[in-house]
Each structure stands twice: as structure tokens, then as C-alpha cells.
Tab-separated table of C-alpha atoms in Angstrom:
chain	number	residue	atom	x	y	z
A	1	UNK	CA	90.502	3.082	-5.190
A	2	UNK	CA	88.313	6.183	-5.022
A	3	UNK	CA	87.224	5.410	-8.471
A	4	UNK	CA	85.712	1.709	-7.220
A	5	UNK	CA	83.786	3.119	-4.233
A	6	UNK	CA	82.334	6.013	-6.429
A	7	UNK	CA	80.863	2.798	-8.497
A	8	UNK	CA	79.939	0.774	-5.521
A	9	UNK	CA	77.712	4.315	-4.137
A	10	UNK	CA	76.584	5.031	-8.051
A	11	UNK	CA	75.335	1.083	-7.867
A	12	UNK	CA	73.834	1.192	-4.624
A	13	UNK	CA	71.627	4.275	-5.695
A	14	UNK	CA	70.967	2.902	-9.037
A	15	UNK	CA	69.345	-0.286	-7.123
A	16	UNK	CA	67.718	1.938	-4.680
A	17	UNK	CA	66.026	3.670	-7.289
A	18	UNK	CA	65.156	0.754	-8.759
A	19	UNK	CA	63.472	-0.511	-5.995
A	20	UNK	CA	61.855	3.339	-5.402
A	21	UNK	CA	60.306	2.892	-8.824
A	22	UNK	CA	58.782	-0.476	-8.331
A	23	UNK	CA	57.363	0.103	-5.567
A	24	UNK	CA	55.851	3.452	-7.181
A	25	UNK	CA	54.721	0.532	-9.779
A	26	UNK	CA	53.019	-1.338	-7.056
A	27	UNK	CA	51.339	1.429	-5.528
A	28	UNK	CA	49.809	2.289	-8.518
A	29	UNK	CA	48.307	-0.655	-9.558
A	30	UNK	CA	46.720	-0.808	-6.042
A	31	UNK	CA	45.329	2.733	-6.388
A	32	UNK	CA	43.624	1.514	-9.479
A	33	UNK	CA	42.394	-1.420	-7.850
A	34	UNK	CA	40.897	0.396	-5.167
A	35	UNK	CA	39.717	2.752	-7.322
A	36	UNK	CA	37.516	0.025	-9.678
A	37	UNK	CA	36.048	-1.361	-6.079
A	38	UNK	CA	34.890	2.229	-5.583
A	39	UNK	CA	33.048	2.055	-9.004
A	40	UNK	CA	31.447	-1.088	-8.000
A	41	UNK	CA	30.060	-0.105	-5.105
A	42	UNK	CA	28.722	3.171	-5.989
A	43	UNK	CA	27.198	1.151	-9.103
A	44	UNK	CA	25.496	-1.464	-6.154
A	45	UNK	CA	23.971	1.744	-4.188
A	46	UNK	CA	22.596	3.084	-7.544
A	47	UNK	CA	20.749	-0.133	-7.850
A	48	UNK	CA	19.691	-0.205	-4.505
A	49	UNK	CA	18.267	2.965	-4.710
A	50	UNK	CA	16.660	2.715	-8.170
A	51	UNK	CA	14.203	-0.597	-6.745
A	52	UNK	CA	12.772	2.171	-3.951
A	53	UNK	CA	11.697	4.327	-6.899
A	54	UNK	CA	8.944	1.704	-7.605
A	55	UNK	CA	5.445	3.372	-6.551
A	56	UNK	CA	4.450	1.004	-3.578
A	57	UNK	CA	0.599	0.316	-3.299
A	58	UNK	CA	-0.800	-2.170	-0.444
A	59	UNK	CA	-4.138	-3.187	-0.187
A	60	UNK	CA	-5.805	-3.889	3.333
A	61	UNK	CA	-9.011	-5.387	4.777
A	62	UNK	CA	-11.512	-7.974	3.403
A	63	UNK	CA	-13.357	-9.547	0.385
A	64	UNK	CA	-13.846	-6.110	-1.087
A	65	UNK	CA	-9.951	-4.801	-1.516
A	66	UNK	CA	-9.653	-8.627	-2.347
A	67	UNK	CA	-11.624	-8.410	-5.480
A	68	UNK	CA	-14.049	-11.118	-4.700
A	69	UNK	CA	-16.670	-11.382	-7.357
A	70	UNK	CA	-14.821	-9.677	-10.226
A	71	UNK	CA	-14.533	-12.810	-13.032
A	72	UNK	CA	-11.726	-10.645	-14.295
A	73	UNK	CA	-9.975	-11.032	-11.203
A	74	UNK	CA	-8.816	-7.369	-10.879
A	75	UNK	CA	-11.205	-5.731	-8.731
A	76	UNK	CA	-10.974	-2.230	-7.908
A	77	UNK	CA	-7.128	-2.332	-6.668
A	78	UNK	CA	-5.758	-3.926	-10.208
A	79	UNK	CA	-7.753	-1.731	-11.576
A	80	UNK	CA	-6.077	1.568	-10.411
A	81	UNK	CA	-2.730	-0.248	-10.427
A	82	UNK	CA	-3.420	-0.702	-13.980
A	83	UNK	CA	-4.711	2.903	-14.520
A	84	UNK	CA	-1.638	4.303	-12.921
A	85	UNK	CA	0.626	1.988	-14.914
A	86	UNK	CA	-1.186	3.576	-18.148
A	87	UNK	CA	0.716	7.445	-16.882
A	88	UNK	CA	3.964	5.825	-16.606
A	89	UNK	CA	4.355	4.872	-12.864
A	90	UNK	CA	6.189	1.694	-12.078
A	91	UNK	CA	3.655	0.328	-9.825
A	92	UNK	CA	4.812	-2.685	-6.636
A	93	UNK	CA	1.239	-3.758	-5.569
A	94	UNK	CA	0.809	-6.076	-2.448
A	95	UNK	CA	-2.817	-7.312	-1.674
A	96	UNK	CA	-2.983	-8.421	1.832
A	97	UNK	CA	-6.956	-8.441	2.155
A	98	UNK	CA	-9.066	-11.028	3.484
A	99	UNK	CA	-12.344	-12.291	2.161
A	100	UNK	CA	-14.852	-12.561	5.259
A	101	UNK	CA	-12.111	-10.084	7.689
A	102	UNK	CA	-14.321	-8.051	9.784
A	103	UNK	CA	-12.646	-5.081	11.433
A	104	UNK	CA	-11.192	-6.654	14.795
A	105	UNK	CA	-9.295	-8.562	12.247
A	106	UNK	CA	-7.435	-6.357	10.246
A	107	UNK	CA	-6.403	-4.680	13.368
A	108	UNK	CA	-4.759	-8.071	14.802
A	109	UNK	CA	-3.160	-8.819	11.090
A	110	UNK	CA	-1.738	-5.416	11.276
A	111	UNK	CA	0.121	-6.219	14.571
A	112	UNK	CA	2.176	-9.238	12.407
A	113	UNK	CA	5.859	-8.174	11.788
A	114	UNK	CA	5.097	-9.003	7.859
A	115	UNK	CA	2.054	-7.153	7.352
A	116	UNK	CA	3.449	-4.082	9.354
A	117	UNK	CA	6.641	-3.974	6.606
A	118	UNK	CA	4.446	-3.390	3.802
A	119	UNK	CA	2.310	-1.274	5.583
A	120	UNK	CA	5.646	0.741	6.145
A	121	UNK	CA	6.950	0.507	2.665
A	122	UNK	CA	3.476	1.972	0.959
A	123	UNK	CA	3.101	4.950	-0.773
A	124	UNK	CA	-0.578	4.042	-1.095
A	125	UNK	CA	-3.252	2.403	1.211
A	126	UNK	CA	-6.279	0.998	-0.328
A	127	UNK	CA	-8.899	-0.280	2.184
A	128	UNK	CA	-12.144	-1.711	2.414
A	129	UNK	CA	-13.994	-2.750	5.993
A	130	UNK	CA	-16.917	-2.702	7.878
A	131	UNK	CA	-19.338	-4.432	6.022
A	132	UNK	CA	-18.991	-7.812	7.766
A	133	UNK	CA	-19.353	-5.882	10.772
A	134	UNK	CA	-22.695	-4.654	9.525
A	135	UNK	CA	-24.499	-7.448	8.062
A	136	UNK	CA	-22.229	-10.697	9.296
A	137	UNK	CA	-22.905	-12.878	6.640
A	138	UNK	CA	-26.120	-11.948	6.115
A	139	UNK	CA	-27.548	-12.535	9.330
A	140	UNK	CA	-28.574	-8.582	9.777
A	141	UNK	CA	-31.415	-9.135	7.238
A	142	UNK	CA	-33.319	-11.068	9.746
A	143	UNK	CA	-32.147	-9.573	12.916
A	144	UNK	CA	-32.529	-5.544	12.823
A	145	UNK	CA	-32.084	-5.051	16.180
A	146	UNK	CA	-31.331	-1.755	17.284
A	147	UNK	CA	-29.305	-2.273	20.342
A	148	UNK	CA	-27.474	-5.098	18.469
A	149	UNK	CA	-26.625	-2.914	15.382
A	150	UNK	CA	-25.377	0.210	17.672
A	151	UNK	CA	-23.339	-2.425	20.138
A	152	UNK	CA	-21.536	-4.141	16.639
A	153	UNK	CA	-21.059	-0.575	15.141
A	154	UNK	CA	-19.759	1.036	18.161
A	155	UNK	CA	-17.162	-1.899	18.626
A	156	UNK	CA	-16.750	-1.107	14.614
A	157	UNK	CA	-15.089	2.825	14.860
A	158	UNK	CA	-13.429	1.769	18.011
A	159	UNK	CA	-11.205	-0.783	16.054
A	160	UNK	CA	-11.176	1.353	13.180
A	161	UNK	CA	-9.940	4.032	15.281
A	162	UNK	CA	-7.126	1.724	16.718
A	163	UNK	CA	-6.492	0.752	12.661
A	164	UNK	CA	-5.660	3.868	11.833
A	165	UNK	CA	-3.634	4.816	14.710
A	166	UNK	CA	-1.698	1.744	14.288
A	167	UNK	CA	-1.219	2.530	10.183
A	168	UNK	CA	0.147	5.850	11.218
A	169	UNK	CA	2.377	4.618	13.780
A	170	UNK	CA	3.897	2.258	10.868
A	171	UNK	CA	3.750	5.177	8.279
A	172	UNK	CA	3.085	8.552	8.332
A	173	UNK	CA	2.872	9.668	4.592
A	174	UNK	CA	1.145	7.257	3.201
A	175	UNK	CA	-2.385	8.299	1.947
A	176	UNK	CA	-5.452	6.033	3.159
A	177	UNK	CA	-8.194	5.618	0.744
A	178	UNK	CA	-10.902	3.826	2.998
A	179	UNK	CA	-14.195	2.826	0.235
A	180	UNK	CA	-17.235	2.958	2.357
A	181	UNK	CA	-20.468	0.748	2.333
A	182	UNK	CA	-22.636	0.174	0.040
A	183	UNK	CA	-26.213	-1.614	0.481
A	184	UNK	CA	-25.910	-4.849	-1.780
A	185	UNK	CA	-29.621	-6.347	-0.584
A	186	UNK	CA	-31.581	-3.619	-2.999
A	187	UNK	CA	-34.472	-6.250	-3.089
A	188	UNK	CA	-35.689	-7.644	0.394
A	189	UNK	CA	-38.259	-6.457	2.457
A	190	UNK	CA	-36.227	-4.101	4.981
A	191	UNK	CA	-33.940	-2.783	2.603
A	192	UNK	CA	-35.492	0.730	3.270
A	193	UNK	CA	-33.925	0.028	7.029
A	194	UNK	CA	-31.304	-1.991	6.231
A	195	UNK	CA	-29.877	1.494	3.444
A	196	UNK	CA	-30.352	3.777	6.436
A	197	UNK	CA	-27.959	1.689	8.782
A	198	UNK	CA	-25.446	1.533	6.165
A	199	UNK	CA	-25.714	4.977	5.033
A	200	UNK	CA	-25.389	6.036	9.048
A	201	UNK	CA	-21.900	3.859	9.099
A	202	UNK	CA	-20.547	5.825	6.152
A	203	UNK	CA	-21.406	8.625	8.101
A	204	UNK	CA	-19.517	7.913	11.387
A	205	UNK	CA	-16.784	6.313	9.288
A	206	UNK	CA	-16.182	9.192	6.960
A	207	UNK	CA	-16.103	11.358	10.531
A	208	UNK	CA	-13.631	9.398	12.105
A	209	UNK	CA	-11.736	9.425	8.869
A	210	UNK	CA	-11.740	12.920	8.699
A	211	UNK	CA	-9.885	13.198	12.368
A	212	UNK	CA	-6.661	11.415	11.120
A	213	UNK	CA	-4.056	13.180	8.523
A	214	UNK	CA	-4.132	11.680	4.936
A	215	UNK	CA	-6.906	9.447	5.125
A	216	UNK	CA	-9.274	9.752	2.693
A	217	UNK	CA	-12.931	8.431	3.063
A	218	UNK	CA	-14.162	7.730	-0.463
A	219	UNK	CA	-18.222	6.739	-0.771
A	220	UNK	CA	-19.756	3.526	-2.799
A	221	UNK	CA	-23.312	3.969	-1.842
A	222	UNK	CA	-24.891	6.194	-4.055
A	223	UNK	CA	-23.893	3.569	-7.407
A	224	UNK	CA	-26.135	1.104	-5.704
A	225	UNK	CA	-29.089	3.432	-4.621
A	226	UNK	CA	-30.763	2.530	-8.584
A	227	UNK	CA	-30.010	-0.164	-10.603
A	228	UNK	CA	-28.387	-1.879	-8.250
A	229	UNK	CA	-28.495	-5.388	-9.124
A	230	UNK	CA	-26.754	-4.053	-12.295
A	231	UNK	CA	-22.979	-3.822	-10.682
A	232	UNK	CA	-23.579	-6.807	-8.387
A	233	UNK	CA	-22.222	-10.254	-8.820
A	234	UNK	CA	-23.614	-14.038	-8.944
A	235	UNK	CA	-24.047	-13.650	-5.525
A	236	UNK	CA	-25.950	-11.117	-5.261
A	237	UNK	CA	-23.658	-9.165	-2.815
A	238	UNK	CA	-20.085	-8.532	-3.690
A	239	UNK	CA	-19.698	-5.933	-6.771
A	240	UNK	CA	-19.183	-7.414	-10.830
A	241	UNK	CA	-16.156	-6.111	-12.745
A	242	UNK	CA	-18.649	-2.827	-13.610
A	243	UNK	CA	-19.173	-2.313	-10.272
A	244	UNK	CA	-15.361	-2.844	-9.698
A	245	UNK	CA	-14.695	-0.177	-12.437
A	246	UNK	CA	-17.100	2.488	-10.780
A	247	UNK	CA	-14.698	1.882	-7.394
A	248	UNK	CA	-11.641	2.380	-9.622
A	249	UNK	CA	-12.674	5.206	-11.670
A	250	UNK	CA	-13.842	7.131	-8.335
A	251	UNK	CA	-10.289	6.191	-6.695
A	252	UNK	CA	-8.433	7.226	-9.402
A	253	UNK	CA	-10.299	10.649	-9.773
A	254	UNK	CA	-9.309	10.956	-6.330
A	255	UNK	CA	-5.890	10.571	-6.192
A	256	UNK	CA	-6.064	12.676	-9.319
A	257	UNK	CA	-7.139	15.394	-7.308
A	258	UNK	CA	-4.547	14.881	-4.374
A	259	UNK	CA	-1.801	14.718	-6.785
A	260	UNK	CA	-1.032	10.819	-6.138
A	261	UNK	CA	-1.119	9.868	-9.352
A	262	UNK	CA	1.556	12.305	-10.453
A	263	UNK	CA	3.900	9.513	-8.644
A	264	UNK	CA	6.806	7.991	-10.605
């Protein structure tokens, strides 16, 4: 009799250990489960973070950053992009200027929820403006009135103020490379006038500019000042692809110098 219930207790722990050790079983396989989940999402976070290593350049204003003129079709922006691409940065580049945008314009694009997320997301701010402020369409050669010119200019800084307020307010490290003016009408008869207005914008813009933190004024004028007609288009006023290339190679000597181009 004693001898039957020691087997019966020997059975009972023989099952319960049975049942201990698949359930040990189970629990493993689990763990490793769990564990190859864990590998898969630290391998989707790697990814992630590897498309934000991409060297974010966005281009803002009018027909200028737009590369109107340029039979290439690069302008000065490609250019760089292209330049930078040569030193082994992985370069995102999104364009957003305007042919024709004067400056109360780019302000009101940058206040659109799409425009302000790749403001936000540059590393790099190229930016052209101003000169369809200056000589709308070409209606300043005939009409060089004073009161006119210092009413348009002095609307001019005010929204270029605002613009680069609101490009802060979006992103703080970002340099700003604002190109200034250049005087494309090198052969009418008030072009002696008509250099001295533009060169006095360059000088209020690259003022203002110098108020603001990372924004870089970078001058145009002096490649037109002789041999003008030489960098400028079939139109006579936006730049060719060598005037494009002067732009680029003065941009990219620039951010040389501030250490943007060492960007990977």
C-alpha cells in the first residue's frame, strides 16, 4: 500500500515537472520572439534617422533662385547643389521660388503650412528678392521718380524685415544666403541713375541683413558693372548659365568660408 502511493506522489511530480519544463519551453520561445521585434525596431529607427542625415537646401524668392534664363536649367542653386555633391554631401534640394515674386510675396508664401516645413527642415537658405520691387517689370526705366522709388523700397526692407523674422521663427540654425541686385539695363539712357538706386538697395539690404543671426548678404553687382551684357540672357535681364556660375562660385566660396560646406 505505501509502495502504490509513493508511485502515485513520484507520478504526480514527474507530470508536474513535465509541465514546469514546457512551460520553461514556452517562455523561451517568447523571449526570443520578443527579442527579434526588438531588432526590428531598432533597425526601423536606424533608418529613420539615417534619411535626416541628408544635407537639406531650400531655395526661396523669385525668378532669380528659380533659375530663369539659364538654358541649362540649373541656375545658381543646382549649381552649388552640384558643387557640394562633388565633396561628398548627400544633398535634398527643394526650390520653392517664384518667377515675377516681389517681396510682399514671399512673405505671404512663407505663412503656408507647406512652405513653412521646408523652411524648418533646411540646413541651407538660398534667396533672391527685391528686384521686382525695384524695377517692376521694367516700368522703373521710364519712371525714376524719387518719391516713388523711396515709397516701393521702404515697403521693400519692411517686408524683408518681417521675412526674416518669420524664417527665424521657423528655424533658427539655418544659414541665409540673400544674393543682392544687380543692374541688368547696362545700355539705356539712365542706367547711370538707374546703378545708383540699385547699388543703394544692396546697401540697406546688406544692413538689415547684417541685424539678424546667420544671414548672410552676398553681392552680384560688381560682375555686371563691365561687360555686362556678357552674363545676361536672351532677354536681356535675367543672368545666362555664366552669369549663373559667377552666383555659384561666389556662394560656394562663401559657405566655404563659414564652414557649410564641410556638411555631410
Amino acid at each position: 500500500m505505501k509502495r502504490n502511493k509513493w508511485v502515485m506522489v513520484m507520478t504526480w511530480i514527474s507530470v508536474l515537472a513535465l509541465l514546469l519544463c514546457v512551460a520553461g519551453l514556452i517562455a523561451v520561445a517568447q523571449g526570443h520572439t520578443k527579442s527579434g521585434n526588438s531588432t526590428t525596431e531598432k533597425t526601423e529607427t536606424k533608418t529613420e534617422t539615417k534619411k535626416t542625415d541628408r544635407f537639406q537646401v531650400t531655395g526661396l524668392g523669385d525668378s532669380l533662385t528659380a533659375g530663369v534664363g539659364d538654358t541649362d536649367g540649373k541656375g545658381y542653386v543646382r549649381r552649388v547643389v552640384e558643387n557640394l555633391e562633388k565633396n561628398g554631401t548627400s544633398v535634398t534640394l527643394s526650390n520653392l521660388a517664384i518667377s515675377g515674386a516681389r517681396s510682399n510675396q514671399l512673405l505671404s508664401q512663407l505663412g503656408q503650412k507647406e512652405i513653412a516645413q521646408q523652411v524648418t527642415n533646411a540646413d541651407v537658405i538660398f534667396m533672391t528678392i527685391g528686384g521686382n520691387d525695384l524695377f517692376r517689370g521694367g516700368a522703373a526705366l521710364e519712371d525714376l521718380n524719387a518719391a516713388e522709388i523711396q515709397k516701393n523700397e521702404t515697403a521693400y526692407l519692411k517686408n524683408l524685415e518681417q521675412t526674416y523674422k518669420r524664417i527665424r521663427e521657423l528655424n533658427k540654425d539655418a544659414v541665409v544666403y540673400h544674393l543682392g541686385l544687380y543692374n541688368p539695363f547696362v545700355d539705356v539712357k539712365n542706367r547711370v541713375e538707374l546703378a545708383s538706386i540699385a547699388a543703394k538697395w544692396n546697401m540697406d539690404t546688406q544692413n538689415l541683413a547684417s541685424k539678424f543671426s546667420r544671414v548672410v548678404y552676398v553681392p552680384t553687382y560688381d560682375y555686371f558693372i563691365l561687360n555686362g551684357k556678357k552674363y545676361l540672357s536672351s532677354d536681356h535681364f535675367h543672368p545666362n548659365g555664366a552669369g549663373y556660375q559667377l552666383f555659384a562660385d561666389r556662394v560656394s566660396s562663401v559657405m566655404t568660408t563659414d564652414g557649410e560646406s564641410d556638411a555631410k
